[in-house]
Coordinates of C-alpha atoms in Angstrom, one line a residue:
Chain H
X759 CA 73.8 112.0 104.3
X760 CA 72.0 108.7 104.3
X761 CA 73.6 105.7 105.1
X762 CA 73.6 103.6 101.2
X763 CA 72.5 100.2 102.3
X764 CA 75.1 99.1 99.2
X765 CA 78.0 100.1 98.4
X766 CA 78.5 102.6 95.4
X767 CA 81.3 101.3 93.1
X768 CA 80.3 102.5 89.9
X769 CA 83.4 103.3 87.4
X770 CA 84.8 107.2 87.3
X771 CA 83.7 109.8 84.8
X772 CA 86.8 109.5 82.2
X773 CA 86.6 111.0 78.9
X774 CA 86.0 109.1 75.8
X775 CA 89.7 107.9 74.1
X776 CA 90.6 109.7 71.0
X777 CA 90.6 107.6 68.1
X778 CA 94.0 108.4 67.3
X779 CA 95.6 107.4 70.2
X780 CA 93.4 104.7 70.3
X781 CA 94.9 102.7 67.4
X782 CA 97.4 105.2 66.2
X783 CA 101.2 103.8 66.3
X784 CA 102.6 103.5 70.0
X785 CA 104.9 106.1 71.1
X786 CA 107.3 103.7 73.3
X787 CA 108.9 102.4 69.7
X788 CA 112.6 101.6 70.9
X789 CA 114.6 98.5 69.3
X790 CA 118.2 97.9 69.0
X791 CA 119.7 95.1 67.1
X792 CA 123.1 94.0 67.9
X793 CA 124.6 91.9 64.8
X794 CA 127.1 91.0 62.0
X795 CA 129.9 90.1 63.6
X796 CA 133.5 91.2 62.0
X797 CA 136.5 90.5 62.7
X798 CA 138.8 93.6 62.3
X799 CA 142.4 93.2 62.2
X800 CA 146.2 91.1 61.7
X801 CA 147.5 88.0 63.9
X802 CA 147.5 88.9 67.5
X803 CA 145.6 92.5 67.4
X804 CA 142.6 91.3 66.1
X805 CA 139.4 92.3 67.6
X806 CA 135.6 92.3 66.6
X807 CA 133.0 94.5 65.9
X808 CA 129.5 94.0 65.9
X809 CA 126.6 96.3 63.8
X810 CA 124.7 98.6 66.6
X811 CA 121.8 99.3 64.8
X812 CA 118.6 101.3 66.7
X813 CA 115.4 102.2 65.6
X814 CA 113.1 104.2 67.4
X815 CA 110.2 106.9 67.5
X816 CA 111.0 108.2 71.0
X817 CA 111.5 112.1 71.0
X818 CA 114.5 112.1 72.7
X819 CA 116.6 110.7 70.5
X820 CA 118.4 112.4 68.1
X821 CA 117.9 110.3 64.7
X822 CA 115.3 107.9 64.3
X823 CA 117.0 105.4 62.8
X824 CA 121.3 105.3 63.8
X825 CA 123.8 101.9 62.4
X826 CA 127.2 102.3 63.9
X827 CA 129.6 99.8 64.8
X828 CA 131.3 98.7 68.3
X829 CA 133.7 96.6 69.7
X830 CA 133.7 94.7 73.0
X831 CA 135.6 97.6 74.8
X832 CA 133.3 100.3 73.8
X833 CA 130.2 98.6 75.8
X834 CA 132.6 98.5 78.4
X835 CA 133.4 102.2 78.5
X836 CA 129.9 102.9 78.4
X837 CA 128.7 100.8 81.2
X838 CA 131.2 102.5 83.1
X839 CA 130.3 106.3 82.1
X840 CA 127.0 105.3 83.3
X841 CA 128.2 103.6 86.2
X842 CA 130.1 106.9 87.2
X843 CA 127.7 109.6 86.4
X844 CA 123.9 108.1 86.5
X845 CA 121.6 106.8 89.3
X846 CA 121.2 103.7 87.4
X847 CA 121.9 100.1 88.7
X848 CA 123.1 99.1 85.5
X849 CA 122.7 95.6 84.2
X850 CA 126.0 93.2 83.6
X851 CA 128.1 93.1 80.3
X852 CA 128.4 89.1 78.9
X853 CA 131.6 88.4 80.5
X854 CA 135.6 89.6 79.2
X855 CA 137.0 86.2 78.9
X856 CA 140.2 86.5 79.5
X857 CA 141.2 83.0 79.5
X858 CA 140.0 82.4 75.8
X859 CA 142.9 85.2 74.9
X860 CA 145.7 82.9 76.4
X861 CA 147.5 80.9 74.0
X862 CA 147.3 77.1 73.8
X863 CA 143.9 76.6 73.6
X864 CA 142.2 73.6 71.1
X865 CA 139.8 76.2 69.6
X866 CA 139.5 79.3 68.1
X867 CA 139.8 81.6 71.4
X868 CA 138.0 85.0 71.0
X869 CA 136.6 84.2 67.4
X870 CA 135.1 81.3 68.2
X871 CA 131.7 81.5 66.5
X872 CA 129.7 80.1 69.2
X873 CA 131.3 82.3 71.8
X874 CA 131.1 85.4 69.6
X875 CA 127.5 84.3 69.5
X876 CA 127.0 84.3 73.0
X877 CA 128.5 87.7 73.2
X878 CA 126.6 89.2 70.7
X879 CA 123.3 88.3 72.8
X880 CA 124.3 89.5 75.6
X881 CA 125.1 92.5 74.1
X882 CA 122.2 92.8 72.5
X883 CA 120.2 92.0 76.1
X884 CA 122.5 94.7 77.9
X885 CA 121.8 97.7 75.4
X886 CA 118.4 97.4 75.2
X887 CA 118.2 97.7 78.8
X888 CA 120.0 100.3 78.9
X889 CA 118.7 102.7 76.5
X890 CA 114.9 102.1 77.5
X891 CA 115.9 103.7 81.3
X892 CA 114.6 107.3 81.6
X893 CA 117.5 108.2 83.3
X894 CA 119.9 107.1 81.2
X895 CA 118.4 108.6 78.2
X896 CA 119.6 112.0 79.5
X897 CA 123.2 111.0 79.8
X898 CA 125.4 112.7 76.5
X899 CA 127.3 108.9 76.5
X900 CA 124.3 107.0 75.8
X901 CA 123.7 109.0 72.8
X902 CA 126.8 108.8 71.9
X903 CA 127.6 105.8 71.7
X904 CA 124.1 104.8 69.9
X905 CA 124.7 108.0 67.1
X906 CA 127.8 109.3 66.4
X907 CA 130.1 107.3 64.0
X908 CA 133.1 107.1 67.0
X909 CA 133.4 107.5 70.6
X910 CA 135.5 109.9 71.7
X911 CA 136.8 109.3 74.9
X912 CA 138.0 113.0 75.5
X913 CA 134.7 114.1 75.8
X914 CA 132.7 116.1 78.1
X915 CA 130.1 113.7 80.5
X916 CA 127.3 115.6 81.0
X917 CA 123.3 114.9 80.5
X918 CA 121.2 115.6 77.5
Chain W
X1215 CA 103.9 78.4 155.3
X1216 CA 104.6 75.4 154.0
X1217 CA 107.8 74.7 152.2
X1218 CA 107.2 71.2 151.3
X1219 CA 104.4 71.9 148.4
X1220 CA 101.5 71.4 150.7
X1221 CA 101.1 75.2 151.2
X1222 CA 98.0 76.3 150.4
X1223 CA 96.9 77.9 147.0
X1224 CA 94.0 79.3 144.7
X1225 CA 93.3 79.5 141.3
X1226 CA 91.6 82.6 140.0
X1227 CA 88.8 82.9 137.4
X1228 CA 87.2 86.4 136.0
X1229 CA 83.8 86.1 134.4
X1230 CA 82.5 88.7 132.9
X1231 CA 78.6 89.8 133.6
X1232 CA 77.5 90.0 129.8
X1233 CA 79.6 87.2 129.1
X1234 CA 76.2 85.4 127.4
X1235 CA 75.4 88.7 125.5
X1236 CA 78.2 90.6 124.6
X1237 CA 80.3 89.7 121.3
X1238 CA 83.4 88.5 120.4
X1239 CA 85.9 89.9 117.9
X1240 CA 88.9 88.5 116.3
X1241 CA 92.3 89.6 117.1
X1242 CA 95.9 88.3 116.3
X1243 CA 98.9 87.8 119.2
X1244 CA 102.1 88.7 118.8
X1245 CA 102.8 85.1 117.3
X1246 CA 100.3 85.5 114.6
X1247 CA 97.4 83.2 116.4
X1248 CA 94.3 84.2 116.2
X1249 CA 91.8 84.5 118.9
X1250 CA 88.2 85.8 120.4
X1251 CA 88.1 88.4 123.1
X1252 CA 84.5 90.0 124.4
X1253 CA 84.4 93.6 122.1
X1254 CA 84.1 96.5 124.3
X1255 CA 83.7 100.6 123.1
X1256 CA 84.5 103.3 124.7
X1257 CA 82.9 104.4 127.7
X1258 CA 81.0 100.5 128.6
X1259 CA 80.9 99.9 131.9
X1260 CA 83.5 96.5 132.8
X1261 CA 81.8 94.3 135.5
X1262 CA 82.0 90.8 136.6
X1263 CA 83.4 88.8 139.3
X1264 CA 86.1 87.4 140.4
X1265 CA 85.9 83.6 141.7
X1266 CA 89.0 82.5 143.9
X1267 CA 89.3 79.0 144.2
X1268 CA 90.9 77.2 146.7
X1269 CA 93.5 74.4 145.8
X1270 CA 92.9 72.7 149.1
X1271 CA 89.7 73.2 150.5
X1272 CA 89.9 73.2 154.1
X1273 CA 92.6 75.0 154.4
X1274 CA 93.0 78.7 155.0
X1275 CA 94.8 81.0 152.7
X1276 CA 96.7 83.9 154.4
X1277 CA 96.8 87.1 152.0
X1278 CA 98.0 90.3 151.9
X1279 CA 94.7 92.0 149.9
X1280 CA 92.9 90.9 147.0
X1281 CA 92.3 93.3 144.4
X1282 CA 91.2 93.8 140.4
X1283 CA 92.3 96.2 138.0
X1284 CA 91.6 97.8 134.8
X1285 CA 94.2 98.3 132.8
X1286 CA 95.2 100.1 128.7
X1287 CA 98.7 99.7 128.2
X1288 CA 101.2 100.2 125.6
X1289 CA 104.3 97.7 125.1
X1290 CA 107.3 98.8 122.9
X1291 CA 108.7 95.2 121.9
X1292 CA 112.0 96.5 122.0
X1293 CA 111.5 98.0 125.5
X1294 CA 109.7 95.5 127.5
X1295 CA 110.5 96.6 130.9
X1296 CA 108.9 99.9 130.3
X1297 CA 105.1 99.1 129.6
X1298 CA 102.9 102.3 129.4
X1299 CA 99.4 102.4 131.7
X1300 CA 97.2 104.7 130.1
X1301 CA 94.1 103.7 131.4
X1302 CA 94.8 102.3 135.5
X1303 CA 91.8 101.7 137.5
X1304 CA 91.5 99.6 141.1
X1305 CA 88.7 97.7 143.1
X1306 CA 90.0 96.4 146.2
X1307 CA 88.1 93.4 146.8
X1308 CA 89.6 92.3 150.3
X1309 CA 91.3 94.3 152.7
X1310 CA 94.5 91.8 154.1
X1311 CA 93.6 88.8 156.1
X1312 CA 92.3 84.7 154.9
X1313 CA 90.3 83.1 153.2
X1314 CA 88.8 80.3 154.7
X1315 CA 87.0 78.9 151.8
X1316 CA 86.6 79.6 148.0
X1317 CA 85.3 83.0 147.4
X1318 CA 83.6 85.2 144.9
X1319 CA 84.2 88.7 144.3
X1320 CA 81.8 90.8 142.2
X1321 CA 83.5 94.3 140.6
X1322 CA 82.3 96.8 138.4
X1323 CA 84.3 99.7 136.4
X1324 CA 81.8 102.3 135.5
X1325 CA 82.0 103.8 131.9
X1326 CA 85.2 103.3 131.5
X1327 CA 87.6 105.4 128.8
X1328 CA 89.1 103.2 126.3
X1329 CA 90.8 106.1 124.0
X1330 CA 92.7 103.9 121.8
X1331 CA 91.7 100.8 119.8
X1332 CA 93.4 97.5 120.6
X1333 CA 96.4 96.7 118.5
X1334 CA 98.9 94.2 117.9
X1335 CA 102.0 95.1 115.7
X1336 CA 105.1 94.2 114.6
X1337 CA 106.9 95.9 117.4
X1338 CA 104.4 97.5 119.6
X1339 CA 101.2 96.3 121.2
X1340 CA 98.5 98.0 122.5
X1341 CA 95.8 95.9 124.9
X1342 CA 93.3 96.3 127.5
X1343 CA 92.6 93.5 129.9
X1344 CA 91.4 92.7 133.9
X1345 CA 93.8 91.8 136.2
X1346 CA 92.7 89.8 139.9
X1347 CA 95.0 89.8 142.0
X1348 CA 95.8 87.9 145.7
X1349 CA 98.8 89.0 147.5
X1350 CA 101.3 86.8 149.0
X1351 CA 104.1 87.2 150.9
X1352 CA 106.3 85.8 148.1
X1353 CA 105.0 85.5 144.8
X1354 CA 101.5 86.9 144.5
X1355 CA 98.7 85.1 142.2
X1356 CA 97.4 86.7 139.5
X1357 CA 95.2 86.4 136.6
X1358 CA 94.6 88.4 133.6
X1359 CA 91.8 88.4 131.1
X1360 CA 92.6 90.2 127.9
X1361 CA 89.4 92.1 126.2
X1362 CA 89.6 93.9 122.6
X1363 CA 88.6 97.3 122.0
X1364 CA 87.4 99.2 118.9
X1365 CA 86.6 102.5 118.2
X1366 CA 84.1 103.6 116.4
X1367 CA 83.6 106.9 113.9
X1368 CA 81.1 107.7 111.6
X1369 CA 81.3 109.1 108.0
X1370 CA 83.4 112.3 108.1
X1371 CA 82.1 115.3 106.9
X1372 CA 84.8 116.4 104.7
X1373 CA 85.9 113.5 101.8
X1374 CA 87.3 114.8 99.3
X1375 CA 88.4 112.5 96.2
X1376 CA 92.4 112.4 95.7
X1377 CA 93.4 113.5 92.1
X1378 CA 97.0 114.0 90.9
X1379 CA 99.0 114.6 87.9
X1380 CA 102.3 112.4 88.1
X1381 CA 104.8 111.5 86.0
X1382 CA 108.3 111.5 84.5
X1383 CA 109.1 114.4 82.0
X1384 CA 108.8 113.6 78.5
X1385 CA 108.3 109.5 79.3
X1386 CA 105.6 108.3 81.4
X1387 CA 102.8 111.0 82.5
X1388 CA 99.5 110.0 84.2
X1389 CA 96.6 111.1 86.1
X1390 CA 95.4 109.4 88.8
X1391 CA 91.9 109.6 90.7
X1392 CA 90.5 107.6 93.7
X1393 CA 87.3 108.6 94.9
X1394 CA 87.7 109.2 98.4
X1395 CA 90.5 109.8 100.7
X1396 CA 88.7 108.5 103.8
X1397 CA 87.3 104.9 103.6
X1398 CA 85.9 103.0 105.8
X1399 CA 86.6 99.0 106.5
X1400 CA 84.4 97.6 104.8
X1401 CA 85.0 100.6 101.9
X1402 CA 85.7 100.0 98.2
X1403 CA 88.1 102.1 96.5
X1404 CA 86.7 103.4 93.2
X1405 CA 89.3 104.8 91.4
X1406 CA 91.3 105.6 87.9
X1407 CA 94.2 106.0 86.2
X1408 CA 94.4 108.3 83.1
X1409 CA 97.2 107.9 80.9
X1410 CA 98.4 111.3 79.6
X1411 CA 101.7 110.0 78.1
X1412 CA 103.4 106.7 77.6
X1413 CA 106.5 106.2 76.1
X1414 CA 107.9 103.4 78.3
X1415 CA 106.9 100.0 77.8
X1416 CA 104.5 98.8 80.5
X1417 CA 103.6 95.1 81.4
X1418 CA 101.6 95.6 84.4
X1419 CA 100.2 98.2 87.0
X1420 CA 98.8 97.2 90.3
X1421 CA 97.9 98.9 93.3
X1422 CA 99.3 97.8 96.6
X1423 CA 98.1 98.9 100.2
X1424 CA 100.6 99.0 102.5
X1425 CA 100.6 99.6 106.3
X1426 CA 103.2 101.5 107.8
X1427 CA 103.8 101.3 112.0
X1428 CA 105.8 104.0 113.7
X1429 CA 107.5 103.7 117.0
X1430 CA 109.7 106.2 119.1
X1431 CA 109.9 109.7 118.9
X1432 CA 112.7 112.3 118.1
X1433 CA 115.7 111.0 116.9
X1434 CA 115.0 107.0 117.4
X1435 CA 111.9 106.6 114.8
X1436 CA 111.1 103.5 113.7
X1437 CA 109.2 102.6 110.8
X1438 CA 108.3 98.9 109.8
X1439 CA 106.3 99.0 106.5
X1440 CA 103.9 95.7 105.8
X1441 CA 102.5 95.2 102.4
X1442 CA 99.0 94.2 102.9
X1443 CA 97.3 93.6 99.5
X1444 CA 98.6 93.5 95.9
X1445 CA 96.0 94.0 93.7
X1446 CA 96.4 94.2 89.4
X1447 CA 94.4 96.1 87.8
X1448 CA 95.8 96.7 84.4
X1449 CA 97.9 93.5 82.4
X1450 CA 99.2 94.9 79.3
X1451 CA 100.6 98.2 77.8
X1452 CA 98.5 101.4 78.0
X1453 CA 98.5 104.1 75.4
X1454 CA 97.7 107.4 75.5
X1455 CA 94.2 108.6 76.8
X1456 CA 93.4 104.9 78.0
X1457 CA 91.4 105.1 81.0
X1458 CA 91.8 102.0 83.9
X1459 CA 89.1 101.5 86.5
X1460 CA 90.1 100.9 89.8
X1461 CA 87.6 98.8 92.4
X1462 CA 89.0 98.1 95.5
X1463 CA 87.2 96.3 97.9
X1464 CA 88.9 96.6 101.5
X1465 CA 86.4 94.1 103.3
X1466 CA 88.7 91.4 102.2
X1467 CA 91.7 93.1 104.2
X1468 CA 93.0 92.3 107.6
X1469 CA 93.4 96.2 108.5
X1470 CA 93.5 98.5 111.7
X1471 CA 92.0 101.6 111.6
X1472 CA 94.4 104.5 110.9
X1473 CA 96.1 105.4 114.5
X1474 CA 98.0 109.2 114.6
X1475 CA 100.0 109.3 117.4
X1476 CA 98.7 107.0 120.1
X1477 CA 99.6 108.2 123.3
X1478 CA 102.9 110.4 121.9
X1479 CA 104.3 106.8 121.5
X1480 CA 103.3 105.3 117.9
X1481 CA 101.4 105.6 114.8
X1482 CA 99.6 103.0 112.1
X1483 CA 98.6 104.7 108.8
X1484 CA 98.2 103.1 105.3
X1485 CA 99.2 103.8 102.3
X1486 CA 98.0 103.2 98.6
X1487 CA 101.2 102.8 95.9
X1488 CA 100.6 102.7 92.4
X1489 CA 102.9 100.4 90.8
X1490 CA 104.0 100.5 87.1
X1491 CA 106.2 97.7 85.8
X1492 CA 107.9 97.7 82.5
X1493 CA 109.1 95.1 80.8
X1494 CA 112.6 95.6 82.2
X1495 CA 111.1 95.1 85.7
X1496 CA 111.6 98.6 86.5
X1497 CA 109.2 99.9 88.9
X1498 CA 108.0 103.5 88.8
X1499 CA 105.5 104.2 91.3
X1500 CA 103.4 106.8 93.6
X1501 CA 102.4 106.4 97.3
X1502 CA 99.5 108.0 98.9
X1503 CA 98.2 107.9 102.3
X1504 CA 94.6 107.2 103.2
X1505 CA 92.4 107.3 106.0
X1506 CA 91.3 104.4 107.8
X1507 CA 88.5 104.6 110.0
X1508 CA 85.9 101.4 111.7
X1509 CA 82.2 102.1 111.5
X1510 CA 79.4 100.9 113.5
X1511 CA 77.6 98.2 112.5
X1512 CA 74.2 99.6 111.5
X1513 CA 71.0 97.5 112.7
X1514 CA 68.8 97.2 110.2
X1515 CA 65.3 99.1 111.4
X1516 CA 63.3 97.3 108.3
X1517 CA 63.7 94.2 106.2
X1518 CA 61.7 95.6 103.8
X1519 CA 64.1 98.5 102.9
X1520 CA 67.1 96.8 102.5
X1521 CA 65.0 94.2 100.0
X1522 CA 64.0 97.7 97.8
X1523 CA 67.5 98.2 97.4
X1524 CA 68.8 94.9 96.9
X1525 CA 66.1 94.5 94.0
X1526 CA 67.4 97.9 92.7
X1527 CA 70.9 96.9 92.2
X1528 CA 70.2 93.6 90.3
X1529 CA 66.7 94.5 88.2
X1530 CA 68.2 98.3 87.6
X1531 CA 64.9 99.3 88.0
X1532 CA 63.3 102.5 89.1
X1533 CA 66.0 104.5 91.3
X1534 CA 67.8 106.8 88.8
X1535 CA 70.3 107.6 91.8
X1536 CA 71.2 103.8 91.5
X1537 CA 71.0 102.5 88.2
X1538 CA 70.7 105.0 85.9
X1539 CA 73.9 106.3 85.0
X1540 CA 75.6 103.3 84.1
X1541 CA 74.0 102.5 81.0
X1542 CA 74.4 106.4 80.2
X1543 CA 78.4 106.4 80.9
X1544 CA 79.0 102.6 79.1
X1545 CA 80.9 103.8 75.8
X1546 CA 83.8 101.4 76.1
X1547 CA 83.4 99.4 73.0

């Protein structure tokens, strides 16, 4: 074979890109919307839940479009499920704030709406992270937590 | 001998014969400075001479032999006192007795073997130099002249193009393609990556080369991975059937050839990762090794052939081999 005196760097043969795929909708559609904040409860057992809403076009997922709603603990028990049974490095909750549930304090504690705001981003940021990881798509909690009207905490970890 | 600093003493020079003709190449130290040394190949004969200078001339020197040598060795950084001679040649220059005045020597190593390329890692080092030496009853003086050596190969006969299905089931599936697995130096990887399936989101892809030494066998392997280039070549998310081009061009690279097994004690190959990153920062990516190998530098016979080619590549005229087929293959709108 003769020596080329430049070097060849013309593109690959690829074939042409269907039109379809092209332009056609994107098949990575995953967006959860963490939002209306309630608060649920009498006096000191009060506690508040946020609107989990997800839409998505992502096969592995059950229903394409899921509203349930969680509280504080619930994100809690799912980051440790995951924590416990998946690969994943998973990302940090907003934090418990413990001190905002001791008594004396000038301002509204748990319920106050800039704090509840805060929390409700992070949660926000924290299950979006979560449920676009491939590996923890496959875990049963994941979609439970996402789908099903209630968590139940008896139930049996295993993966998709 | 003296005691009192007046002893007599010599400095030593090597010269090399070709000094005026031979070239120089670049090569790093161990503290990252870089530096010429002539360029020898394999089998080059090594001569020169050896001038011994006297510090005080008038004086005599006493010695106990004066002698050059040739030596390829191996150092393990973490096992200094054990430096490997694979290559060990001597000229005795003068049997034991004085000089009486400054001296040269002249020496020559016929065709010598230089197996291995000259090399300077992160934790082993590989060099060939001349050593002159003039015994002493205490503390002999000595002088060493480091050379670099390259070696050569020419295009292989068997280069077949890497191509691989890879993915993740049911999220992220591509193909990828790079035209060779053997490149040379001065190479260009042509390359690309078909995307089968994409349900992740994607930000970015690049394609890093990265150098991985080995030292020490059996159950005390080391591995020290460098990353050498990072190089983008898609900003954005992909759907499916999009096709990105990969060109490569390794001339802008400080690499080593590839090195399997020097002397049983380490190894050099490189590696080319594919990196995805989605817009979580999570990386999913695909390592492949490749083949480095240093070819000659070709002389050119005739200026007038290289200028036929040269006008080729820019007019796109006449050679269908050349110019031809890109026009045919442009579809991307």
């Amino acid at each position: 074979m003769s020596e080329p005196a430049v070097a060849d760097t013309r593109r690959l043969n690829s074939k042409p890109q269907d039109l379809m795929d092209a332009y056609g909708p994107p098949s990575n559609f995953l967006e959860i919307d963490v939002y209306d904040p309630q608060i649920v409860g009498v006096g000191r057992n009060r506690y508040t839940t946020y609107e989990v809403r997800m839409r998505t076009n992502l096969p592995i997922f059950k229903l394409k479009d899921s509203c349930v709603r969680r509280r504080y603990s619930d994100f809690e028990w799912l980051k440790n499920e995951l924590e416990r049974d998946s690969k994943i490095v998973v990302p940090p909750l907003p934090g418990k704030a413990l001190k905002r549930q001791l008594p004396f304090r000038g301002d509204e504690g748990l319920f106050e709406e800039s704090f509840i705001e805060e929390r409700r981003l992070g949660l926000e940021q924290f299950i979006n992270r979560i449920a676009g990881h491939p590996l923890a798509q496959n875990e049963r909690c994941l979609h439970m937590f996402l789908q099903e009207e209630s968590i139940d905490r008896n139930y049996i970890p295993g993966k998709v | 001998m003296s005691f009192f600093g007046f002893g007599q003493s010599a400095d030593i020079d090597i010269i090399l014969n070709d000094a005026e003709t031979r070239k120089k190449a670049e090569h790093k130290s161990e503290d990252g400075k870089k530096d010429k040394y002539f360029l020898f190949y394999d089998g080059e004969t090594v001569s020169g001479k050896v001038n011994v200078t006297l510090k005080y001339p008038g004086k005599r020197l006493e010695h106990s032999g004066i002698k050059v040598e040739f030596i390829g060795q191996i150092e393990l950084y973490y096992d200094r006192g054990n430096r490997h001679e694979f290559v060990s040649l001597v000229k005795d220059l003068a049997r034991p007795g004085e000089l009486t005045q400054s001296q040269t020597f002249d020496f020559e190593f016929t065709h010598v073997e230089k197996p291995y390329e000259s090399y300077t890692g992160q934790n082993v080092k590989l060099r060939y130099f001349l050593r002159a030496t003039v015994g002493q009853r205490l503390n002999d003086i000595s002088k060493e002249k480091d050379i670099v050596v390259h070696t050569l190969s020419t295009y292989p006969e068997l280069n077949s193009s890497i191509k691989m299905e890879v993915g993740i089931e049911d999220c992220l599936h591509i193909e990828f393609e790079y035209n060779k697995s053997k490149y040379h130096l001065k190479d260009v990887i042509v390359g690309k990556i078909y995307f089968l399936l994409v349900r992740i989101k994607i930000k970015h892809m690049e394609l890093d080369i990265i150098r991985r030494e080995t030292t020490g066998t059996g159950p005390s392997v080391y591995h020290e991975n460098d990353t050498i280039a990072k190089y983008e070549i898609m900003d954005g998310a992909p759907v499916r059937g999009e096709s990105i081009p990969i060109r490569l061009f390794l001339a802008g690279y400080e690499m080593t050839p590839t090195m399997r097994d020097v002397n049983k004690k380490f190894s050099v190959r490189y590696y080319l990762n594919l990196v995805l990153v989605d817009e979580e920062e999570r990386r999913y990516f695909k390592q492949q090794e490749i083949t480095l190998w240093r070819k000659g530098d070709v002389v050119r016979k005739s200026t007038s052939h290289h200028s036929v080619i040269a006008s080729q590549r820019f007019e796109g005229s006449s050679n269908p081999d050349k110019s031809g087929c890109q026009s045919n293959e442009d579809h991307e709108s």
